[in-house]
PDB file of C-alpha atoms in Angstrom:
ATOM      1  CA  MET A   1     -32.524  82.862  62.042  1.00 47.00           C
ATOM      2  CA  THR A   2     -28.944  83.807  61.375  1.00 51.00           C
ATOM      3  CA  THR A   3     -26.161  82.553  63.672  1.00 53.00           C
ATOM      4  CA  PRO A   4     -23.613  85.214  64.646  1.00 55.00           C
ATOM      5  CA  PRO A   5     -20.144  84.460  63.529  1.00 56.00           C
ATOM      6  CA  GLY A   6     -17.853  82.933  66.127  1.00 54.00           C
ATOM      7  CA  PRO A   7     -14.714  84.520  67.397  1.00 56.00           C
ATOM      8  CA  GLY A   8     -11.744  84.565  64.983  1.00 53.00           C
ATOM      9  CA  PRO A   9      -8.463  82.850  65.508  1.00 55.00           C
ATOM     10  CA  THR A  10      -6.627  83.831  68.631  1.00 54.00           C
ATOM     11  CA  PRO A  11      -3.391  85.754  67.933  1.00 55.00           C
ATOM     12  CA  PRO A  12      -0.229  84.092  69.276  1.00 54.00           C
ATOM     13  CA  TYR A  13       1.066  85.373  72.553  1.00 53.00           C
ATOM     14  CA  PRO A  14       4.440  84.748  74.095  1.00 54.00           C
ATOM     15  CA  PRO A  15       4.421  81.962  76.543  1.00 55.00           C
ATOM     16  CA  GLN A  16       3.892  83.004  80.082  1.00 57.00           C
ATOM     17  CA  GLN A  17       6.878  82.578  82.438  1.00 53.00           C
ATOM     18  CA  PRO A  18       6.053  80.583  85.509  1.00 55.00           C
ATOM     19  CA  SER A  19       5.552  82.641  88.586  1.00 55.00           C
ATOM     20  CA  GLY A  20       8.662  83.165  90.662  1.00 54.00           C
ATOM     21  CA  TYR A  21      11.142  83.223  87.732  1.00 52.00           C
ATOM     22  CA  PRO A  22      12.611  86.377  86.230  1.00 54.00           C
ATOM     23  CA  ALA A  23      11.200  87.425  82.945  1.00 54.00           C
ATOM     24  CA  GLN A  24      13.224  86.406  79.931  1.00 57.00           C
ATOM     25  CA  PRO A  25      13.517  88.712  76.948  1.00 54.00           C
ATOM     26  CA  PRO A  26      11.787  87.614  73.796  1.00 56.00           C
ATOM     27  CA  SER A  27      13.773  85.588  71.357  1.00 56.00           C
ATOM     28  CA  GLY A  28      15.816  87.785  69.026  1.00 55.00           C
ATOM     29  CA  TYR A  29      16.204  90.673  71.489  1.00 53.00           C
ATOM     30  CA  PRO A  30      19.410  91.433  73.320  1.00 55.00           C
ATOM     31  CA  GLY A  31      19.519  90.875  76.980  1.00 54.00           C
ATOM     32  CA  PRO A  32      20.184  93.500  79.624  1.00 55.00           C
ATOM     33  CA  SER A  33      23.527  95.214  79.262  1.00 54.00           C
ATOM     34  CA  THR A  34      26.366  93.887  81.366  1.00 54.00           C
ATOM     35  CA  PRO A  35      28.457  96.527  83.135  1.00 52.00           C
ATOM     36  CA  TYR A  36      31.998  96.820  81.581  1.00 51.00           C
ATOM     37  CA  PRO A  37      34.553  95.741  84.124  1.00 55.00           C
ATOM     38  CA  GLY A  38      36.947  98.549  85.146  1.00 55.00           C
ATOM     39  CA  LEU A  39      40.749  98.370  84.603  1.00 54.00           C
ATOM     40  CA  PRO A  40      42.739  97.033  87.557  1.00 58.00           C
ATOM     41  CA  PRO A  41      44.711  99.697  89.462  1.00 57.00           C
ATOM     42  CA  ARG A  42      48.257 100.230  88.135  1.00 59.00           C
ATOM     43  CA  PRO A  43      50.850  98.937  90.573  1.00 57.00           C
ATOM     44  CA  PRO A  44      53.111 101.653  92.003  1.00 58.00           C
ATOM     45  CA  ARG A  45      56.426 102.145  90.236  1.00 63.00           C
ATOM     46  CA  SER A  46      59.423 100.675  92.028  1.00 65.00           C
ATOM     47  CA  THR A  47      61.847 103.232  93.503  1.00 72.00           C
ATOM     48  CA  ARG A  48      64.485 100.713  94.499  1.00 79.00           C
ATOM     49  CA  GLY A  49      66.867 101.982  91.830  1.00 80.00           C
ATOM     50  CA  ALA A  50      66.396 105.562  93.012  1.00 82.00           C
ATOM     51  CA  THR A  51      67.182 104.530  96.585  1.00 86.00           C
ATOM     52  CA  ILE A  52      70.369 102.813  95.434  1.00 88.00           C
ATOM     53  CA  LEU A  53      71.450 105.965  93.582  1.00 88.00           C
ATOM     54  CA  ILE A  54      70.815 108.125  96.639  1.00 88.00           C
ATOM     55  CA  VAL A  55      72.762 105.796  98.952  1.00 91.00           C
ATOM     56  CA  VAL A  56      75.703 105.464  96.550  1.00 90.00           C
ATOM     57  CA  GLY A  57      75.766 109.229  95.974  1.00 88.00           C
ATOM     58  CA  ALA A  58      75.787 109.925  99.708  1.00 90.00           C
ATOM     59  CA  VAL A  59      78.614 107.413 100.260  1.00 91.00           C
ATOM     60  CA  LEU A  60      80.668 109.005  97.472  1.00 91.00           C
ATOM     61  CA  LEU A  61      80.200 112.445  99.028  1.00 91.00           C
ATOM     62  CA  VAL A  62      81.460 111.156 102.377  1.00 92.00           C
ATOM     63  CA  VAL A  63      84.471 109.540 100.683  1.00 91.00           C
ATOM     64  CA  ALA A  64      85.147 112.803  98.826  1.00 90.00           C
ATOM     65  CA  LEU A  65      85.014 114.752 102.084  1.00 92.00           C
ATOM     66  CA  VAL A  66      87.489 112.412 103.783  1.00 91.00           C
ATOM     67  CA  ALA A  67      89.799 112.507 100.753  1.00 88.00           C
ATOM     68  CA  GLY A  68      89.661 116.303 100.699  1.00 87.00           C
ATOM     69  CA  VAL A  69      90.596 116.572 104.383  1.00 87.00           C
ATOM     70  CA  LEU A  70      93.484 114.135 103.947  1.00 86.00           C
ATOM     71  CA  GLY A  71      94.597 115.975 100.811  1.00 80.00           C
ATOM     72  CA  VAL A  72      94.758 119.295 102.631  1.00 80.00           C
ATOM     73  CA  THR A  73      96.612 117.678 105.536  1.00 77.00           C
ATOM     74  CA  THR A  74      99.261 116.093 103.329  1.00 75.00           C
ATOM     75  CA  PHE A  75      99.604 119.291 101.298  1.00 72.00           C
ATOM     76  CA  LEU A  76     100.263 121.338 104.438  1.00 68.00           C
ATOM     77  CA  ARG A  77     102.722 118.681 105.567  1.00 68.00           C
ATOM     78  CA  ALA A  78     104.642 119.086 102.309  1.00 63.00           C
ATOM     79  CA  LEU A  79     104.865 122.855 102.690  1.00 64.00           C
ATOM     80  CA  PRO A  80     107.922 124.245 104.494  1.00 63.00           C
ATOM     81  CA  THR A  81     105.911 125.930 107.224  1.00 70.00           C
ATOM     82  CA  GLY A  82     107.269 126.716 110.680  1.00 75.00           C
ATOM     83  CA  VAL A  83     110.797 127.554 109.545  1.00 81.00           C
ATOM     84  CA  VAL A  84     110.641 131.274 110.393  1.00 81.00           C
ATOM     85  CA  ASP A  85     108.044 133.718 111.628  1.00 77.00           C
ATOM     86  CA  GLY A  86     107.194 137.174 110.314  1.00 71.00           C
ATOM     87  CA  ALA A  87     110.115 138.795 112.133  1.00 74.00           C
ATOM     88  CA  GLY A  88     112.659 136.291 110.832  1.00 76.00           C
ATOM     89  CA  ALA A  89     112.931 134.416 114.142  1.00 82.00           C
ATOM     90  CA  PRO A  90     113.054 130.594 114.165  1.00 84.00           C
ATOM     91  CA  GLY A  91     109.643 128.976 113.727  1.00 81.00           C
ATOM     92  CA  SER A  92     108.043 125.964 115.359  1.00 81.00           C
ATOM     93  CA  ALA A  93     109.857 123.495 113.076  1.00 83.00           C
ATOM     94  CA  ALA A  94     113.337 124.783 113.987  1.00 87.00           C
ATOM     95  CA  LEU A  95     115.530 122.329 115.867  1.00 91.00           C
ATOM     96  CA  GLY A  96     118.339 124.852 116.255  1.00 91.00           C
ATOM     97  CA  SER A  97     119.410 128.228 114.906  1.00 91.00           C
ATOM     98  CA  GLY A  98     122.126 130.844 115.104  1.00 92.00           C
ATOM     99  CA  ASP A  99     123.562 133.985 113.618  1.00 92.00           C
ATOM    100  CA  VAL A 100     125.839 134.015 110.575  1.00 93.00           C
ATOM    101  CA  PRO A 101     128.660 133.497 111.309  1.00 93.00           C
ATOM    102  CA  GLY A 102     127.756 131.232 114.225  1.00 93.00           C
ATOM    103  CA  GLU A 103     127.015 127.681 115.344  1.00 92.00           C
ATOM    104  CA  ALA A 104     124.410 125.622 117.176  1.00 93.00           C
ATOM    105  CA  GLU A 105     124.351 122.171 118.789  1.00 93.00           C
ATOM    106  CA  ILE A 106     121.762 119.797 117.328  1.00 92.00           C
ATOM    107  CA  GLU A 107     120.878 116.244 118.357  1.00 93.00           C
ATOM    108  CA  LEU A 108     120.763 114.269 115.122  1.00 92.00           C
ATOM    109  CA  SER A 109     118.944 110.943 114.735  1.00 91.00           C
ATOM    110  CA  GLY A 110     120.666 108.234 112.756  1.00 89.00           C
ATOM    111  CA  GLY A 111     119.535 107.976 109.140  1.00 89.00           C
ATOM    112  CA  GLN A 112     117.345 111.078 109.280  1.00 89.00           C
ATOM    113  CA  PRO A 113     118.212 113.923 106.870  1.00 90.00           C
ATOM    114  CA  TYR A 114     118.407 117.462 108.246  1.00 93.00           C
ATOM    115  CA  SER A 115     118.178 120.706 106.308  1.00 91.00           C
ATOM    116  CA  VAL A 116     120.128 123.908 106.930  1.00 94.00           C
ATOM    117  CA  TRP A 117     118.190 127.036 105.931  1.00 92.00           C
ATOM    118  CA  ALA A 118     119.566 130.490 105.195  1.00 91.00           C
ATOM    119  CA  VAL A 119     117.286 133.173 106.624  1.00 91.00           C
ATOM    120  CA  VAL A 120     117.752 136.690 105.256  1.00 90.00           C
ATOM    121  CA  PRO A 121     115.660 139.808 104.636  1.00 87.00           C
ATOM    122  CA  ILE A 122     113.799 139.534 101.346  1.00 84.00           C
ATOM    123  CA  GLY A 123     116.206 140.360  98.523  1.00 82.00           C
ATOM    124  CA  ALA A 124     119.383 139.876 100.603  1.00 88.00           C
ATOM    125  CA  ASP A 125     122.087 137.262  99.916  1.00 89.00           C
ATOM    126  CA  GLY A 126     122.477 134.060 101.901  1.00 90.00           C
ATOM    127  CA  PHE A 127     125.400 131.690 102.448  1.00 92.00           C
ATOM    128  CA  ASP A 128     126.362 128.648 100.352  1.00 92.00           C
ATOM    129  CA  VAL A 129     126.679 124.954 101.082  1.00 92.00           C
ATOM    130  CA  GLU A 130     130.478 125.330 101.267  1.00 94.00           C
ATOM    131  CA  ASP A 131     130.022 127.617 104.270  1.00 94.00           C
ATOM    132  CA  VAL A 132     128.347 124.880 106.368  1.00 94.00           C
ATOM    133  CA  THR A 133     130.270 122.362 108.495  1.00 94.00           C
ATOM    134  CA  VAL A 134     128.881 119.725 110.862  1.00 95.00           C
ATOM    135  CA  THR A 135     131.207 118.379 113.554  1.00 94.00           C
ATOM    136  CA  CYS A 136     130.223 115.286 115.573  1.00 93.00           C
ATOM    137  CA  PRO A 137     131.964 113.070 118.159  1.00 91.00           C
ATOM    138  CA  ASP A 138     132.426 110.487 115.399  1.00 85.00           C
ATOM    139  CA  GLY A 139     133.989 113.076 113.089  1.00 88.00           C
ATOM    140  CA  ASP A 140     132.782 115.629 110.557  1.00 91.00           C
ATOM    141  CA  LEU A 141     129.742 114.726 108.499  1.00 93.00           C
ATOM    142  CA  ALA A 142     129.470 115.170 104.747  1.00 92.00           C
ATOM    143  CA  VAL A 143     127.475 118.269 103.888  1.00 93.00           C
ATOM    144  CA  ARG A 144     125.689 118.101 100.512  1.00 92.00           C
ATOM    145  CA  HIS A 145     123.225 120.048  98.466  1.00 91.00           C
ATOM    146  CA  PRO A 146     119.613 119.442  99.565  1.00 87.00           C
ATOM    147  CA  SER A 147     117.839 116.586  97.780  1.00 80.00           C
ATOM    148  CA  VAL A 148     114.591 118.577  98.020  1.00 76.00           C
ATOM    149  CA  SER A 149     114.967 122.343  97.712  1.00 75.00           C
ATOM    150  CA  GLY A 150     112.499 124.552  99.462  1.00 77.00           C
ATOM    151  CA  SER A 151     111.824 128.165 100.263  1.00 77.00           C
ATOM    152  CA  SER A 152     109.574 129.838 102.753  1.00 74.00           C
ATOM    153  CA  GLY A 153     108.729 133.508 102.919  1.00 69.00           C
ATOM    154  CA  PHE A 154     106.884 135.100 105.774  1.00 68.00           C
ATOM    155  CA  GLY A 155     106.704 138.769 106.562  1.00 71.00           C
ATOM    156  CA  SER A 156     109.900 140.636 105.703  1.00 79.00           C
ATOM    157  CA  HIS A 157     112.180 137.560 105.707  1.00 84.00           C
ATOM    158  CA  GLU A 158     112.645 134.492 103.552  1.00 86.00           C
ATOM    159  CA  ALA A 159     114.270 131.130 104.214  1.00 87.00           C
ATOM    160  CA  THR A 160     115.932 128.904 101.613  1.00 89.00           C
ATOM    161  CA  THR A 161     117.410 125.424 101.973  1.00 90.00           C
ATOM    162  CA  VAL A 162     121.164 125.567 101.424  1.00 93.00           C
ATOM    163  CA  ALA A 163     122.573 122.292 102.735  1.00 93.00           C
ATOM    164  CA  GLU A 164     121.575 118.836 103.921  1.00 92.00           C
ATOM    165  CA  VAL A 165     123.298 116.419 106.258  1.00 94.00           C
ATOM    166  CA  THR A 166     122.572 112.898 107.547  1.00 92.00           C
ATOM    167  CA  SER A 167     124.190 111.301 110.570  1.00 91.00           C
ATOM    168  CA  PRO A 168     124.801 107.527 110.509  1.00 91.00           C
ATOM    169  CA  SER A 169     123.969 107.301 114.216  1.00 91.00           C
ATOM    170  CA  THR A 170     122.164 109.302 116.860  1.00 92.00           C
ATOM    171  CA  GLN A 171     124.540 111.885 118.319  1.00 93.00           C
ATOM    172  CA  THR A 172     124.819 115.549 119.229  1.00 93.00           C
ATOM    173  CA  CYS A 173     126.661 117.557 116.611  1.00 94.00           C
ATOM    174  CA  THR A 174     127.666 121.154 116.078  1.00 94.00           C
ATOM    175  CA  VAL A 175     126.404 122.940 112.978  1.00 94.00           C
ATOM    176  CA  ALA A 176     128.604 125.909 112.084  1.00 94.00           C
ATOM    177  CA  VAL A 177     127.984 128.465 109.331  1.00 94.00           C
ATOM    178  CA  ALA A 178     130.645 130.851 108.040  1.00 93.00           C
ATOM    179  CA  GLN A 179     129.906 134.341 106.773  1.00 90.00           C
ATOM    180  CA  GLY A 180     130.711 133.638 103.140  1.00 87.00           C
ATOM    181  CA  ASP A 181     128.727 135.922 100.851  1.00 87.00           C
ATOM    182  CA  ALA A 182     125.818 136.260 103.282  1.00 88.00           C
ATOM    183  CA  SER A 183     124.407 139.731 103.857  1.00 88.00           C
ATOM    184  CA  PRO A 184     124.698 141.289 107.329  1.00 89.00           C
ATOM    185  CA  GLY A 185     121.915 140.130 109.615  1.00 87.00           C
ATOM    186  CA  ALA A 186     121.608 136.680 108.030  1.00 91.00           C
ATOM    187  CA  THR A 187     120.827 133.723 110.265  1.00 92.00           C
ATOM    188  CA  PHE A 188     120.494 129.967 109.837  1.00 94.00           C
ATOM    189  CA  VAL A 189     117.891 127.434 110.956  1.00 92.00           C
ATOM    190  CA  VAL A 190     118.181 123.642 111.124  1.00 93.00           C
ATOM    191  CA  THR A 191     115.044 121.506 110.585  1.00 90.00           C
ATOM    192  CA  GLU A 192     114.254 117.918 109.729  1.00 87.00           C
ATOM    193  CA  GLY A 193     114.757 117.310 106.038  1.00 82.00           C
ATOM    194  CA  TRP A 194     112.849 115.446 103.367  1.00 73.00           C
ATOM    195  CA  GLN A 195     113.937 112.216 101.764  1.00 60.00           C
ATOM    196  CA  PHE A 196     113.530 112.452  98.002  1.00 57.00           C
ATOM    197  CA  GLY A 197     111.152 109.493  97.635  1.00 58.00           C
ATOM    198  CA  GLU A 198     109.120 110.433 100.686  1.00 62.00           C
ATOM    199  CA  PHE A 199     108.608 113.989  99.456  1.00 61.00           C
ATOM    200  CA  PHE A 200     107.365 113.006  96.009  1.00 65.00           C
ATOM    201  CA  ALA A 201     105.224 110.239  97.494  1.00 69.00           C
ATOM    202  CA  THR A 202     103.609 112.889  99.679  1.00 67.00           C
ATOM    203  CA  VAL A 203     103.089 115.242  96.737  1.00 70.00           C
ATOM    204  CA  GLY A 204     101.747 112.419  94.556  1.00 75.00           C
ATOM    205  CA  GLY A 205      99.422 111.291  97.333  1.00 77.00           C
ATOM    206  CA  THR A 206      98.159 114.839  97.729  1.00 79.00           C
ATOM    207  CA  VAL A 207      97.347 115.135  94.018  1.00 84.00           C
ATOM    208  CA  LEU A 208      95.651 111.720  94.020  1.00 86.00           C
ATOM    209  CA  LEU A 209      93.536 112.598  97.056  1.00 84.00           C
ATOM    210  CA  TRP A 210      92.432 115.858  95.433  1.00 87.00           C
ATOM    211  CA  PHE A 211      91.402 114.004  92.276  1.00 89.00           C
ATOM    212  CA  VAL A 212      89.405 111.556  94.392  1.00 88.00           C
ATOM    213  CA  ALA A 213      87.787 114.419  96.300  1.00 89.00           C
ATOM    214  CA  ILE A 214      86.806 116.380  93.174  1.00 91.00           C
ATOM    215  CA  GLY A 215      85.634 113.304  91.261  1.00 91.00           C
ATOM    216  CA  GLY A 216      83.707 112.013  94.278  1.00 90.00           C
ATOM    217  CA  VAL A 217      81.900 115.325  94.726  1.00 91.00           C
ATOM    218  CA  LEU A 218      80.884 115.548  91.057  1.00 92.00           C
ATOM    219  CA  LEU A 219      79.792 111.912  90.749  1.00 92.00           C
ATOM    220  CA  GLY A 220      78.194 111.797  94.195  1.00 89.00           C
ATOM    221  CA  LEU A 221      76.131 114.932  93.614  1.00 91.00           C
ATOM    222  CA  GLY A 222      75.031 113.637  90.211  1.00 90.00           C
ATOM    223  CA  LEU A 223      73.862 110.314  91.628  1.00 90.00           C
ATOM    224  CA  LEU A 224      72.211 111.933  94.635  1.00 89.00           C
ATOM    225  CA  VAL A 225      70.256 114.471  92.592  1.00 90.00           C
ATOM    226  CA  GLY A 226      69.349 111.853  89.988  1.00 88.00           C
ATOM    227  CA  GLY A 227      68.024 109.501  92.657  1.00 86.00           C
ATOM    228  CA  ILE A 228      65.931 112.219  94.296  1.00 88.00           C
ATOM    229  CA  VAL A 229      64.419 113.275  90.955  1.00 87.00           C
ATOM    230  CA  TRP A 230      63.674 109.636  90.128  1.00 85.00           C
ATOM    231  CA  ARG A 231      61.774 109.139  93.393  1.00 83.00           C
ATOM    232  CA  VAL A 232      59.755 112.328  92.970  1.00 82.00           C
ATOM    233  CA  VAL A 233      58.730 111.489  89.392  1.00 82.00           C
ATOM    234  CA  ALA A 234      57.869 107.881  90.311  1.00 76.00           C
ATOM    235  CA  ARG A 235      55.565 108.973  93.142  1.00 74.00           C
ATOM    236  CA  ARG A 236      53.656 111.404  90.943  1.00 72.00           C
ATOM    237  CA  ARG A 237      52.744 108.758  88.354  1.00 64.00           C
TER     238      ARG A 237
END
């Protein structure tokens, strides 16, 4: 009787993982894929520099505005306004006036220069400095050519500085003007005068203030617009 052959060799099997433990991949095989960590969020761009530009630009614009207002004020102060009106009558700056020939009493402050203006129709002739005399209780004052010449035209008349006088003390004096070569209908007006240094300091200050105003506007607007653009671009990124 023939004996059946026995079972062949048992093929190898991977070892069994104990119950309750996760299955491990066979040796030589990659494990489960690990998720790739995402990039951290980009921190927001700083807008501190943009804020500084905006603040500095706004401050410069305010400074430019103040400088412009002061520049206009000093410029108007330097102009010979208020000497005569459109009809040739004395303006708001007149301290005294009269016909030519004629005279007027003026209270003069010590050390303050005063200007004598010839007022004539446009194109007519006025009087000269030699035609002006100033008589005071302390004696006659020296009449000289004006240290700062000026002219003012308004309407059909024009006024021109002809003479200047300064009293050493405060007193009431009489300003008299002779006919001279003046055209008929000429008059004279007395106003406070300008000291040479004070006038050019005022003019120089006016020019300086205008430069500050113009430069402040240009630079301030540039910084302000640049700062605003910077902030907008930084927020969009």
